Short mmCIF file of C-alpha atoms in Angstrom, two decimals:
data_model
loop_
_atom_site.label_atom_id
_atom_site.label_comp_id
_atom_site.label_asym_id
_atom_site.label_seq_id
_atom_site.Cartn_x
_atom_site.Cartn_y
_atom_site.Cartn_z
CA MET A 113 154.39 136.67 95.58
CA THR A 114 154.28 133.74 97.95
CA ALA A 115 151.38 132.44 99.93
CA CYS A 116 150.63 129.42 102.04
CA GLN A 117 147.66 127.41 100.90
CA ASP A 118 145.75 124.61 102.56
CA ASP A 119 143.06 122.24 101.34
CA GLU A 120 140.37 124.81 102.02
CA GLY A 121 141.98 127.66 100.07
CA THR A 122 142.30 128.41 96.39
CA THR A 123 144.76 126.08 94.68
CA PRO A 124 146.95 126.38 91.58
CA SER A 125 145.16 126.22 88.23
CA GLY A 126 146.02 122.57 87.37
CA ALA A 127 144.64 121.45 90.71
CA GLN A 128 141.67 123.80 90.21
CA ALA A 129 140.69 122.02 87.02
CA ASP A 130 140.93 118.72 88.89
CA LEU A 131 138.67 120.09 91.64
CA LEU A 132 136.11 121.37 89.13
CA VAL A 133 135.77 117.99 87.40
CA ALA A 134 135.92 115.90 90.59
CA ASN A 135 132.33 116.74 91.58
CA ASN A 136 128.98 117.67 90.18
CA TRP A 137 128.07 121.03 91.70
CA ARG A 138 124.70 122.42 92.79
CA THR A 139 123.86 125.97 93.76
CA ASN A 140 123.58 126.16 97.52
CA ARG A 141 123.00 129.89 97.90
CA VAL A 142 123.53 133.27 96.31
CA THR A 143 125.07 136.10 98.31
CA THR A 144 126.22 139.65 98.02
CA VAL A 145 129.98 140.06 97.62
CA ASP A 146 130.24 140.58 101.38
CA GLY A 147 128.43 137.30 102.11
CA GLN A 148 124.86 138.43 102.86
CA ASN A 149 122.27 135.89 101.69
CA ILE A 150 120.05 136.93 98.76
CA THR A 151 116.65 135.24 98.75
CA VAL A 152 115.69 133.42 95.55
CA GLY A 153 112.69 135.68 94.93
CA ARG A 154 115.03 138.69 94.50
CA LEU A 155 116.93 137.00 91.64
CA ASN A 156 116.13 136.91 87.94
CA LEU A 157 114.76 133.71 86.41
CA ALA A 158 118.08 132.65 84.84
CA THR A 159 119.76 132.71 88.26
CA GLN A 160 116.79 131.07 90.01
CA VAL A 161 116.96 128.11 87.59
CA LEU A 162 120.50 127.30 88.82
CA PHE A 163 119.02 126.07 92.12
CA ASN A 164 117.27 123.26 90.21
CA LEU A 165 120.32 121.97 88.33
CA ASN A 166 123.54 120.11 88.97
CA MET A 167 126.51 121.42 87.01
CA GLN A 168 129.03 118.90 85.70
CA PHE A 169 132.39 120.24 84.50
CA ARG A 170 134.10 117.53 82.44
CA SER A 171 137.82 117.12 81.75
CA ASN A 172 137.24 117.44 77.99
CA GLY A 173 136.16 121.09 78.44
CA THR A 174 132.43 120.48 78.26
CA VAL A 175 129.93 121.39 80.94
CA ARG A 176 126.48 119.89 81.38
CA ALA A 177 123.47 121.02 83.37
CA LEU A 178 121.70 118.02 84.86
CA ASP A 179 118.17 117.92 86.25
CA PRO A 180 118.23 115.83 89.45
CA ASN A 181 114.42 115.63 89.39
CA GLN A 182 114.57 113.80 86.03
CA SER A 183 117.25 111.16 86.77
CA ASN A 184 120.00 113.69 85.99
CA THR A 185 118.83 114.19 82.42
CA VAL A 186 121.06 116.67 80.56
CA VAL A 187 118.97 119.81 80.04
CA ASN A 188 121.68 122.19 78.85
CA GLY A 189 125.33 122.10 77.94
CA GLY A 190 128.29 123.93 76.55
CA THR A 191 131.97 124.50 77.19
CA TRP A 192 134.24 125.76 79.94
CA THR A 193 137.84 126.95 80.03
CA LEU A 194 139.91 127.84 83.07
CA ALA A 195 141.85 131.09 82.61
CA PRO A 196 145.64 130.59 82.40
CA ASP A 197 146.09 132.36 85.74
CA GLY A 198 143.43 130.13 87.34
CA LYS A 199 141.49 133.13 88.65
CA SER A 200 138.41 132.83 86.45
CA ILE A 201 136.45 130.42 84.31
CA ASP A 202 134.93 131.10 80.90
CA VAL A 203 131.61 129.32 80.46
CA VAL A 204 129.55 129.17 77.26
CA VAL A 205 126.13 127.68 78.04
CA THR A 206 122.73 128.98 76.94
CA GLY A 207 121.53 131.28 79.75
CA PHE A 208 124.83 131.09 81.67
CA THR A 209 127.60 132.51 79.49
CA GLY A 210 130.47 134.70 80.58
CA ASN A 211 133.72 135.00 82.44
CA PHE A 212 133.22 134.19 86.10
CA PRO A 213 135.95 135.14 88.60
CA ILE A 214 136.64 132.29 91.02
CA VAL A 215 136.21 133.60 94.56
CA GLU A 216 136.84 130.22 96.19
CA LEU A 217 137.42 126.69 94.97
CA ASN A 218 138.19 123.68 97.12
CA ARG A 219 136.85 120.15 97.40
CA ASN A 220 133.80 121.34 99.39
CA LYS A 221 132.87 124.64 97.78
CA LEU A 222 132.89 126.57 94.51
CA ILE A 223 132.10 130.28 94.58
CA LEU A 224 131.84 132.18 91.30
CA ARG A 225 131.28 135.93 90.97
CA GLN A 226 128.62 137.03 88.53
CA LYS A 227 126.92 140.26 87.54
CA ALA A 228 123.18 139.55 87.54
CA PRO A 229 119.92 141.34 88.31
CA VAL A 230 118.90 141.51 91.97
CA ASP A 231 115.59 143.28 92.54
CA GLY A 232 115.74 144.19 88.83
CA LYS A 233 119.12 146.02 89.03
CA ASP A 234 122.48 144.56 87.98
CA ALA A 235 124.66 143.71 90.95
CA ASP A 236 127.79 141.70 91.66
CA ILE A 237 126.77 138.47 93.37
CA ASN A 238 128.44 135.26 94.50
CA LEU A 239 127.06 131.95 93.27
CA GLU A 240 127.91 129.37 95.93
CA PHE A 241 128.00 125.74 94.81
CA ILE A 242 128.52 122.60 96.87
CA PRO A 243 129.26 119.08 95.65
CA THR A 244 126.27 116.85 94.97
CA LEU A 245 126.18 113.39 96.45
#
């Protein structure tokens, strides 16, 4: 297969790892798989908490959750591994563990797919992250 890619599209896995570690990421919104916004009140607590944290993927395979309201104090941490095909990321962090398919990754946006409760029922959702300043 061949495809043309630009800076806004998904990039090869080596470049994807570089993009992940280049920024701290914060949850901007959660949507359905077709892009409809899901209000925070419809999400479970574990997903709601993501809105209050900055995620930092580090080149040594660790990931840290930082609290921007407490001078970016590390409040949680674990590990991450990019799948060999670059299509998903394995994350092991208390409250946020699993294999997350990468829907989109570029320098301005990270979208991960997750199965999580919405209105109390498991649903596929997109977690949309943007770089923090």
